[in-house]
Amino acid sequence: KFGGLALLGGVCAGTATGAWSDITMRTRFCTALLSLLNAPVCMKLSHLDATLGTSRLMEIEEEAMRKDIVNFVPPPLSVFDNILAPMHQVLRAELSGIERVPTGPCLYVMNHSLVGLEMPSFIHSLYKEKGIFLRGLADHLHFAAPHGSLLRACGAVDGTRANVDVLMENKQNILVYPGGGAEIMKHSSVQKYTLMWKERLGFARMAIKHAYPIIPCACVGTEDMLDIVMDLPLSFLSGVQAGAPPSIPVVAPNSLQKMYFWFGDPIPTAQYKGDSENTDFAKEVRDKIKAAVEAGIKEMQKRQGSDPDRYVIQQLAQDAQNSAAESLKTALMGRAFGKDWKDHAS
């Protein structure tokens, strides 16, 4: 604080002598002012740290986060309808097995598509058809990025076990992508719709712990709309987090197609009696879910291959483009004809 006062005093003295026009002096003034404004906050935090201790401060912060998770109120369906209306003009979804979805809380486990294009439509479709709002689990990195506040506003939660405990204790419906960023950032050498779950067991352990039924889900369609034109290596970037994919796909659209969402039969976990630390149980659950999701992907690919309306959206877009071009041509011809008639009449 006193350093800021001294710097501010020096700046004031420089101002009196006419040095304010110097850019360095103005920068110093802004720095000193920010130091003074931040000083009370820093002093208060230091006082709290000395009084309560770091561990207690962390407990208070965790309790605040817990309250935020519990007290979250989903946006009205009409908000999602309006926000996603432009997207749904070109990306439409067909739901299969929606009748299998129960009314009680479940953990929804799904494959992630390239660049995550399917997620908004999937969440919106379930909300619209069944009144079920999914709380998505996201990686820590998302909440440090500019879109972190938007994710929170849409109910997303940092996917820690403590946060999942809170969600399940409060009987929330949860969406998890075990493939995470690896499936979003698929390399061009990876076959479309390949599950990249590695040996992850976290979602299975949490479901067992809370006796949560699991709904296996699948999406097909989005990865057929995109071509990976190159795999951009991340090696030239500094500060890349350990475990991050070695490259990111640069994609380009090739067509507009229908999306296909599949819901499988609920898979119970109550029979494991909460023994979440039993690795054999966790592997058994994970493998059941993985097999179900892969079966759902194959079923939707079969449906996609026989669907006469698979490319209807693209055809509608092409028809609209042709219609607009024809209208423009007619207008231009009409203008040219009018000019020729006028010239002839004169």
Tab-separated table of C-alpha atoms in Angstrom:
chain	number	residue	atom	x	y	z
A	1	LYS	CA	0.000	0.000	0.000
A	2	PHE	CA	2.732	2.456	0.985
A	3	GLY	CA	4.629	1.659	-2.211
A	4	GLY	CA	1.537	2.570	-4.190
A	5	LEU	CA	1.167	5.836	-2.257
A	6	ALA	CA	4.794	6.739	-2.879
A	7	LEU	CA	4.490	5.964	-6.585
A	8	LEU	CA	1.251	7.932	-6.796
A	9	GLY	CA	2.892	10.855	-5.044
A	10	GLY	CA	5.769	10.798	-7.487
A	11	VAL	CA	3.367	10.728	-10.399
A	12	CYS	CA	1.463	13.708	-8.991
A	13	ALA	CA	4.715	15.593	-8.668
A	14	GLY	CA	5.558	14.736	-12.257
A	15	THR	CA	2.130	15.946	-13.320
A	16	ALA	CA	2.731	19.280	-11.622
A	17	THR	CA	5.946	19.722	-13.581
A	18	GLY	CA	4.225	18.953	-16.883
A	19	ALA	CA	5.484	15.421	-17.329
A	20	TRP	CA	1.936	13.998	-17.655
A	21	SER	CA	2.208	13.996	-21.426
A	22	ASP	CA	4.857	11.270	-21.177
A	23	ILE	CA	3.356	7.818	-21.818
A	24	THR	CA	5.615	6.247	-19.166
A	25	MET	CA	4.299	8.643	-16.532
A	26	ARG	CA	0.694	7.845	-17.406
A	27	THR	CA	1.395	4.108	-17.237
A	28	ARG	CA	2.949	4.525	-13.794
A	29	PHE	CA	-0.071	6.483	-12.625
A	30	CYS	CA	-2.469	3.705	-13.716
A	31	THR	CA	-0.279	1.099	-12.009
A	32	ALA	CA	-0.199	3.087	-8.779
A	33	LEU	CA	-3.957	3.625	-8.835
A	34	LEU	CA	-4.632	-0.101	-9.337
A	35	SER	CA	-2.255	-0.910	-6.472
A	36	LEU	CA	-4.161	1.406	-4.169
A	37	LEU	CA	-7.530	0.016	-5.196
A	38	ASN	CA	-6.386	-3.582	-4.702
A	39	ALA	CA	-4.691	-2.921	-1.375
A	40	PRO	CA	-7.853	-3.167	0.817
A	41	VAL	CA	-8.833	-6.460	-0.842
A	42	CYS	CA	-5.363	-7.934	-0.376
A	43	MET	CA	-5.242	-6.775	3.246
A	44	LYS	CA	-8.671	-8.310	3.935
A	45	LEU	CA	-7.639	-11.614	2.359
A	46	SER	CA	-4.408	-11.636	4.349
A	47	HIS	CA	-6.372	-10.968	7.532
A	48	LEU	CA	-8.795	-13.810	6.760
A	49	ASP	CA	-5.927	-16.154	5.959
A	50	ALA	CA	-4.207	-15.301	9.248
A	51	THR	CA	-7.444	-15.593	11.234
A	52	LEU	CA	-9.026	-18.674	9.646
A	53	GLY	CA	-6.107	-20.432	8.028
A	54	THR	CA	-5.721	-21.552	4.417
A	55	SER	CA	-7.541	-24.841	4.915
A	56	ARG	CA	-10.610	-23.126	6.356
A	57	LEU	CA	-10.665	-20.604	3.507
A	58	MET	CA	-10.613	-23.487	1.045
A	59	GLU	CA	-13.509	-25.114	2.905
A	60	ILE	CA	-15.497	-21.890	2.643
A	61	GLU	CA	-14.772	-21.688	-1.093
A	62	GLU	CA	-15.810	-25.318	-1.601
A	63	GLU	CA	-19.022	-24.732	0.352
A	64	ALA	CA	-19.806	-21.723	-1.852
A	65	MET	CA	-19.223	-23.824	-4.983
A	66	ARG	CA	-21.436	-26.561	-3.540
A	67	LYS	CA	-24.255	-24.066	-2.995
A	68	ASP	CA	-23.871	-22.764	-6.553
A	69	ILE	CA	-24.214	-26.305	-7.922
A	70	VAL	CA	-27.233	-27.159	-5.758
A	71	ASN	CA	-29.048	-23.846	-6.265
A	72	PHE	CA	-28.685	-23.800	-10.039
A	73	VAL	CA	-31.987	-23.295	-11.863
A	74	PRO	CA	-32.114	-24.486	-15.496
A	75	PRO	CA	-32.930	-21.831	-18.093
A	76	PRO	CA	-36.491	-22.043	-19.439
A	77	LEU	CA	-36.924	-24.302	-22.443
A	78	SER	CA	-37.972	-21.276	-24.500
A	79	VAL	CA	-34.508	-19.772	-24.011
A	80	PHE	CA	-32.888	-22.873	-25.487
A	81	ASP	CA	-35.456	-22.902	-28.298
A	82	ASN	CA	-34.554	-19.351	-29.268
A	83	ILE	CA	-30.790	-19.704	-28.878
A	84	LEU	CA	-30.593	-22.913	-30.906
A	85	ALA	CA	-33.216	-22.008	-33.521
A	86	PRO	CA	-30.626	-20.937	-36.137
A	87	MET	CA	-28.626	-24.121	-35.545
A	88	HIS	CA	-31.686	-26.333	-35.883
A	89	GLN	CA	-32.506	-24.778	-39.239
A	90	VAL	CA	-29.537	-26.667	-40.660
A	91	LEU	CA	-28.847	-29.393	-38.092
A	92	ARG	CA	-31.856	-31.529	-37.248
A	93	ALA	CA	-31.935	-34.578	-35.021
A	94	GLU	CA	-33.792	-37.882	-35.010
A	95	LEU	CA	-34.249	-39.572	-31.627
A	96	SER	CA	-34.262	-43.326	-31.180
A	97	GLY	CA	-35.129	-45.083	-27.914
A	98	ILE	CA	-36.333	-41.940	-26.125
A	99	GLU	CA	-39.123	-44.068	-24.623
A	100	ARG	CA	-36.477	-45.974	-22.639
A	101	VAL	CA	-35.524	-42.894	-20.644
A	102	PRO	CA	-36.932	-43.123	-17.087
A	103	THR	CA	-38.234	-40.205	-15.067
A	104	GLY	CA	-35.758	-40.664	-12.209
A	105	PRO	CA	-32.196	-39.298	-12.067
A	106	CYS	CA	-29.602	-41.057	-14.222
A	107	LEU	CA	-26.052	-40.751	-15.456
A	108	TYR	CA	-26.031	-40.350	-19.254
A	109	VAL	CA	-22.847	-41.661	-20.864
A	110	MET	CA	-22.198	-40.817	-24.511
A	111	ASN	CA	-19.638	-40.708	-27.289
A	112	HIS	CA	-18.249	-37.245	-28.059
A	113	SER	CA	-18.190	-36.271	-31.720
A	114	LEU	CA	-15.497	-34.335	-33.530
A	115	VAL	CA	-15.397	-30.724	-32.202
A	116	GLY	CA	-18.339	-31.546	-29.905
A	117	LEU	CA	-20.908	-30.414	-32.432
A	118	GLU	CA	-23.651	-32.699	-31.110
A	119	MET	CA	-23.769	-31.595	-27.478
A	120	PRO	CA	-26.109	-28.541	-27.603
A	121	SER	CA	-28.670	-30.377	-29.727
A	122	PHE	CA	-28.530	-33.492	-27.553
A	123	ILE	CA	-29.128	-31.567	-24.320
A	124	HIS	CA	-31.890	-29.521	-25.947
A	125	SER	CA	-33.603	-32.576	-27.462
A	126	LEU	CA	-33.858	-34.392	-24.127
A	127	TYR	CA	-35.022	-31.224	-22.362
A	128	LYS	CA	-37.697	-30.659	-25.019
A	129	GLU	CA	-38.966	-34.238	-25.293
A	130	LYS	CA	-38.780	-35.408	-21.664
A	131	GLY	CA	-38.352	-32.268	-19.552
A	132	ILE	CA	-34.976	-33.596	-18.359
A	133	PHE	CA	-32.194	-31.043	-18.038
A	134	LEU	CA	-28.717	-32.534	-18.083
A	135	ARG	CA	-25.863	-31.193	-15.963
A	136	GLY	CA	-22.806	-31.680	-18.121
A	137	LEU	CA	-19.409	-32.549	-16.647
A	138	ALA	CA	-16.591	-30.537	-18.217
A	139	ASP	CA	-12.814	-30.470	-17.978
A	140	HIS	CA	-11.190	-27.934	-15.655
A	141	LEU	CA	-9.653	-26.093	-18.622
A	142	HIS	CA	-13.055	-25.053	-19.965
A	143	PHE	CA	-13.816	-22.955	-16.899
A	144	ALA	CA	-10.596	-20.954	-17.281
A	145	ALA	CA	-11.439	-20.187	-20.918
A	146	PRO	CA	-13.645	-17.298	-22.147
A	147	HIS	CA	-16.620	-19.644	-22.615
A	148	GLY	CA	-16.432	-20.885	-19.002
A	149	SER	CA	-19.134	-18.496	-17.786
A	150	LEU	CA	-21.450	-19.634	-20.587
A	151	LEU	CA	-20.956	-23.266	-19.581
A	152	ARG	CA	-21.834	-22.451	-15.981
A	153	ALA	CA	-24.938	-20.584	-17.112
A	154	CYS	CA	-25.962	-23.756	-18.961
A	155	GLY	CA	-25.503	-25.899	-15.860
A	156	ALA	CA	-22.091	-27.411	-16.626
A	157	VAL	CA	-19.945	-28.426	-13.665
A	158	ASP	CA	-16.235	-29.036	-13.245
A	159	GLY	CA	-16.025	-32.821	-13.408
A	160	THR	CA	-14.391	-33.534	-10.047
A	161	ARG	CA	-15.554	-36.404	-7.856
A	162	ALA	CA	-16.556	-33.957	-5.130
A	163	ASN	CA	-18.813	-32.092	-7.560
A	164	VAL	CA	-20.325	-35.316	-8.876
A	165	ASP	CA	-21.051	-36.319	-5.265
A	166	VAL	CA	-22.994	-33.072	-4.866
A	167	LEU	CA	-24.948	-33.619	-8.086
A	168	MET	CA	-25.838	-37.209	-7.259
A	169	GLU	CA	-26.728	-36.467	-3.648
A	170	ASN	CA	-29.198	-33.937	-5.043
A	171	LYS	CA	-30.607	-36.370	-7.627
A	172	GLN	CA	-29.510	-34.447	-10.720
A	173	ASN	CA	-29.413	-35.871	-14.241
A	174	ILE	CA	-25.796	-35.839	-15.403
A	175	LEU	CA	-24.110	-36.069	-18.799
A	176	VAL	CA	-20.548	-37.356	-19.088
A	177	TYR	CA	-18.273	-38.017	-22.056
A	178	PRO	CA	-15.576	-40.485	-20.950
A	179	GLY	CA	-13.692	-39.791	-24.210
A	180	GLY	CA	-13.543	-36.085	-23.395
A	181	GLY	CA	-11.103	-33.962	-25.341
A	182	ALA	CA	-9.523	-36.980	-27.028
A	183	GLU	CA	-12.741	-37.619	-28.989
A	184	ILE	CA	-13.325	-33.934	-29.735
A	185	MET	CA	-9.756	-33.591	-31.032
A	186	LYS	CA	-9.636	-36.853	-32.987
A	187	HIS	CA	-6.635	-37.293	-35.247
A	188	SER	CA	-7.408	-37.835	-38.923
A	189	SER	CA	-6.009	-41.368	-38.624
A	190	VAL	CA	-8.703	-42.326	-36.082
A	191	GLN	CA	-11.832	-43.929	-37.524
A	192	LYS	CA	-15.037	-41.911	-37.182
A	193	TYR	CA	-17.065	-42.507	-34.006
A	194	THR	CA	-14.265	-44.459	-32.342
A	195	LEU	CA	-14.543	-44.455	-28.544
A	196	MET	CA	-11.339	-43.187	-26.902
A	197	TRP	CA	-12.066	-43.935	-23.257
A	198	LYS	CA	-8.677	-45.451	-22.424
A	199	GLU	CA	-8.926	-47.104	-18.982
A	200	ARG	CA	-11.122	-44.483	-17.340
A	201	LEU	CA	-13.269	-45.748	-14.499
A	202	GLY	CA	-14.312	-42.547	-12.737
A	203	PHE	CA	-17.873	-42.394	-14.054
A	204	ALA	CA	-18.417	-46.079	-13.211
A	205	ARG	CA	-17.116	-45.657	-9.656
A	206	MET	CA	-19.379	-42.656	-9.034
A	207	ALA	CA	-22.437	-44.461	-10.399
A	208	ILE	CA	-21.713	-47.463	-8.156
A	209	LYS	CA	-21.131	-45.245	-5.129
A	210	HIS	CA	-24.531	-43.591	-5.459
A	211	ALA	CA	-26.402	-46.555	-7.017
A	212	TYR	CA	-27.111	-44.406	-10.067
A	213	PRO	CA	-28.595	-46.080	-13.147
A	214	ILE	CA	-26.630	-45.360	-16.321
A	215	ILE	CA	-28.203	-44.551	-19.690
A	216	PRO	CA	-25.849	-45.412	-22.572
A	217	CYS	CA	-26.276	-42.915	-25.410
A	218	ALA	CA	-24.851	-42.549	-28.895
A	219	CYS	CA	-24.651	-39.937	-31.623
A	220	VAL	CA	-24.043	-40.421	-35.336
A	221	GLY	CA	-24.098	-37.838	-38.116
A	222	THR	CA	-21.899	-34.949	-37.078
A	223	GLU	CA	-18.581	-36.582	-37.967
A	224	ASP	CA	-19.891	-37.350	-41.454
A	225	MET	CA	-20.447	-33.640	-42.062
A	226	LEU	CA	-16.831	-32.677	-41.427
A	227	ASP	CA	-13.515	-33.405	-43.099
A	228	ILE	CA	-10.234	-33.076	-41.228
A	229	VAL	CA	-8.098	-31.076	-43.636
A	230	MET	CA	-5.021	-31.193	-41.414
A	231	ASP	CA	-3.800	-32.121	-37.943
A	232	LEU	CA	-2.252	-29.006	-36.434
A	233	PRO	CA	0.568	-30.021	-34.057
A	234	LEU	CA	0.669	-28.359	-30.649
A	235	SER	CA	4.390	-28.860	-30.123
A	236	PHE	CA	5.162	-25.271	-31.122
A	237	LEU	CA	2.967	-23.880	-28.331
A	238	SER	CA	4.381	-23.207	-24.884
A	239	GLY	CA	2.493	-24.093	-21.723
A	240	VAL	CA	0.547	-27.001	-23.222
A	241	GLN	CA	-0.942	-29.034	-20.372
A	242	ALA	CA	0.372	-32.542	-19.789
A	243	GLY	CA	-1.993	-35.112	-21.255
A	244	ALA	CA	-3.280	-32.726	-23.914
A	245	PRO	CA	-3.693	-34.174	-27.433
A	246	PRO	CA	-0.564	-33.823	-29.588
A	247	SER	CA	-2.537	-32.021	-32.289
A	248	ILE	CA	-5.862	-30.380	-32.989
A	249	PRO	CA	-7.938	-31.124	-36.081
A	250	VAL	CA	-8.601	-28.361	-38.588
A	251	VAL	CA	-11.996	-29.205	-40.045
A	252	ALA	CA	-14.080	-28.106	-42.999
A	253	PRO	CA	-17.770	-28.901	-43.641
A	254	ASN	CA	-18.537	-31.200	-46.552
A	255	SER	CA	-22.327	-31.555	-46.269
A	256	LEU	CA	-25.408	-30.978	-44.149
A	257	GLN	CA	-26.890	-34.140	-42.696
A	258	LYS	CA	-29.315	-35.310	-40.076
A	259	MET	CA	-28.035	-36.190	-36.601
A	260	TYR	CA	-29.127	-39.455	-34.951
A	261	PHE	CA	-29.363	-39.706	-31.165
A	262	TRP	CA	-29.779	-43.113	-29.534
A	263	PHE	CA	-30.834	-43.935	-25.958
A	264	GLY	CA	-30.198	-47.421	-24.623
A	265	ASP	CA	-31.836	-49.337	-21.803
A	266	PRO	CA	-30.888	-48.131	-18.287
A	267	ILE	CA	-28.107	-50.211	-16.739
A	268	PRO	CA	-28.484	-50.500	-12.938
A	269	THR	CA	-25.598	-50.285	-10.465
A	270	ALA	CA	-27.428	-50.833	-7.153
A	271	GLN	CA	-26.381	-54.500	-7.136
A	272	TYR	CA	-22.798	-53.451	-6.350
A	273	LYS	CA	-23.981	-52.073	-2.964
A	274	GLY	CA	-21.935	-48.881	-3.160
A	275	ASP	CA	-18.548	-50.621	-3.368
A	276	SER	CA	-17.047	-47.977	-5.663
A	277	GLU	CA	-13.447	-48.818	-4.766
A	278	ASN	CA	-13.811	-52.335	-6.157
A	279	THR	CA	-11.916	-52.030	-9.456
A	280	ASP	CA	-13.407	-55.232	-10.847
A	281	PHE	CA	-16.906	-53.844	-10.338
A	282	ALA	CA	-15.939	-50.532	-11.938
A	283	LYS	CA	-14.407	-52.261	-14.960
A	284	GLU	CA	-17.484	-54.437	-15.346
A	285	VAL	CA	-19.763	-51.391	-15.390
A	286	ARG	CA	-17.512	-49.449	-17.756
A	287	ASP	CA	-17.262	-52.340	-20.190
A	288	LYS	CA	-21.049	-52.846	-20.188
A	289	ILE	CA	-21.612	-49.174	-20.977
A	290	LYS	CA	-18.894	-49.075	-23.617
A	291	ALA	CA	-20.322	-52.131	-25.384
A	292	ALA	CA	-23.812	-50.594	-25.293
A	293	VAL	CA	-22.627	-47.256	-26.719
A	294	GLU	CA	-20.720	-49.009	-29.504
A	295	ALA	CA	-23.828	-51.062	-30.312
A	296	GLY	CA	-25.875	-47.839	-30.389
A	297	ILE	CA	-23.406	-46.240	-32.800
A	298	LYS	CA	-23.651	-49.214	-35.149
A	299	GLU	CA	-27.462	-49.180	-34.950
A	300	MET	CA	-27.569	-45.476	-35.808
A	301	GLN	CA	-25.104	-45.920	-38.676
A	302	LYS	CA	-27.374	-48.608	-40.082
A	303	ARG	CA	-30.359	-46.293	-39.710
A	304	GLN	CA	-28.388	-43.472	-41.294
A	305	GLY	CA	-27.435	-45.628	-44.269
A	306	SER	CA	-31.071	-46.496	-45.049
A	307	ASP	CA	-32.633	-43.105	-44.254
A	308	PRO	CA	-33.992	-41.457	-47.425
A	309	ASP	CA	-34.122	-38.134	-45.567
A	310	ARG	CA	-30.482	-38.202	-44.469
A	311	TYR	CA	-29.549	-35.329	-46.808
A	312	VAL	CA	-32.938	-33.569	-46.876
A	313	ILE	CA	-31.529	-30.538	-45.080
A	314	GLN	CA	-28.772	-30.162	-47.635
A	315	GLN	CA	-31.293	-30.545	-50.438
A	316	LEU	CA	-33.510	-27.866	-48.888
A	317	ALA	CA	-30.516	-25.558	-48.595
A	318	GLN	CA	-29.607	-26.232	-52.245
A	319	ASP	CA	-33.196	-25.625	-53.345
A	320	ALA	CA	-33.262	-22.337	-51.438
A	321	GLN	CA	-29.990	-21.306	-53.065
A	322	ASN	CA	-31.271	-22.206	-56.525
A	323	SER	CA	-34.533	-20.373	-55.872
A	324	ALA	CA	-32.676	-17.262	-54.783
A	325	ALA	CA	-30.446	-17.430	-57.849
A	326	GLU	CA	-33.476	-17.827	-60.130
A	327	SER	CA	-35.231	-14.885	-58.469
A	328	LEU	CA	-32.145	-12.728	-58.939
A	329	LYS	CA	-31.863	-13.809	-62.573
A	330	THR	CA	-35.532	-12.981	-63.195
A	331	ALA	CA	-35.163	-9.580	-61.557
A	332	LEU	CA	-32.092	-8.733	-63.610
A	333	MET	CA	-33.761	-9.882	-66.824
A	334	GLY	CA	-36.839	-7.837	-65.967
A	335	ARG	CA	-34.719	-4.762	-65.412
A	336	ALA	CA	-32.855	-5.325	-68.686
A	337	PHE	CA	-36.146	-5.876	-70.564
A	338	GLY	CA	-37.582	-2.708	-69.068
A	339	LYS	CA	-34.562	-0.725	-70.186
A	340	ASP	CA	-34.740	-2.134	-73.735
A	341	TRP	CA	-38.488	-1.362	-73.959
A	342	LYS	CA	-37.893	2.169	-72.721
A	343	ASP	CA	-35.131	2.694	-75.287
A	344	HIS	CA	-37.373	1.272	-78.039
A	345	ALA	CA	-40.312	3.492	-77.049
A	346	SER	CA	-38.146	6.590	-77.131
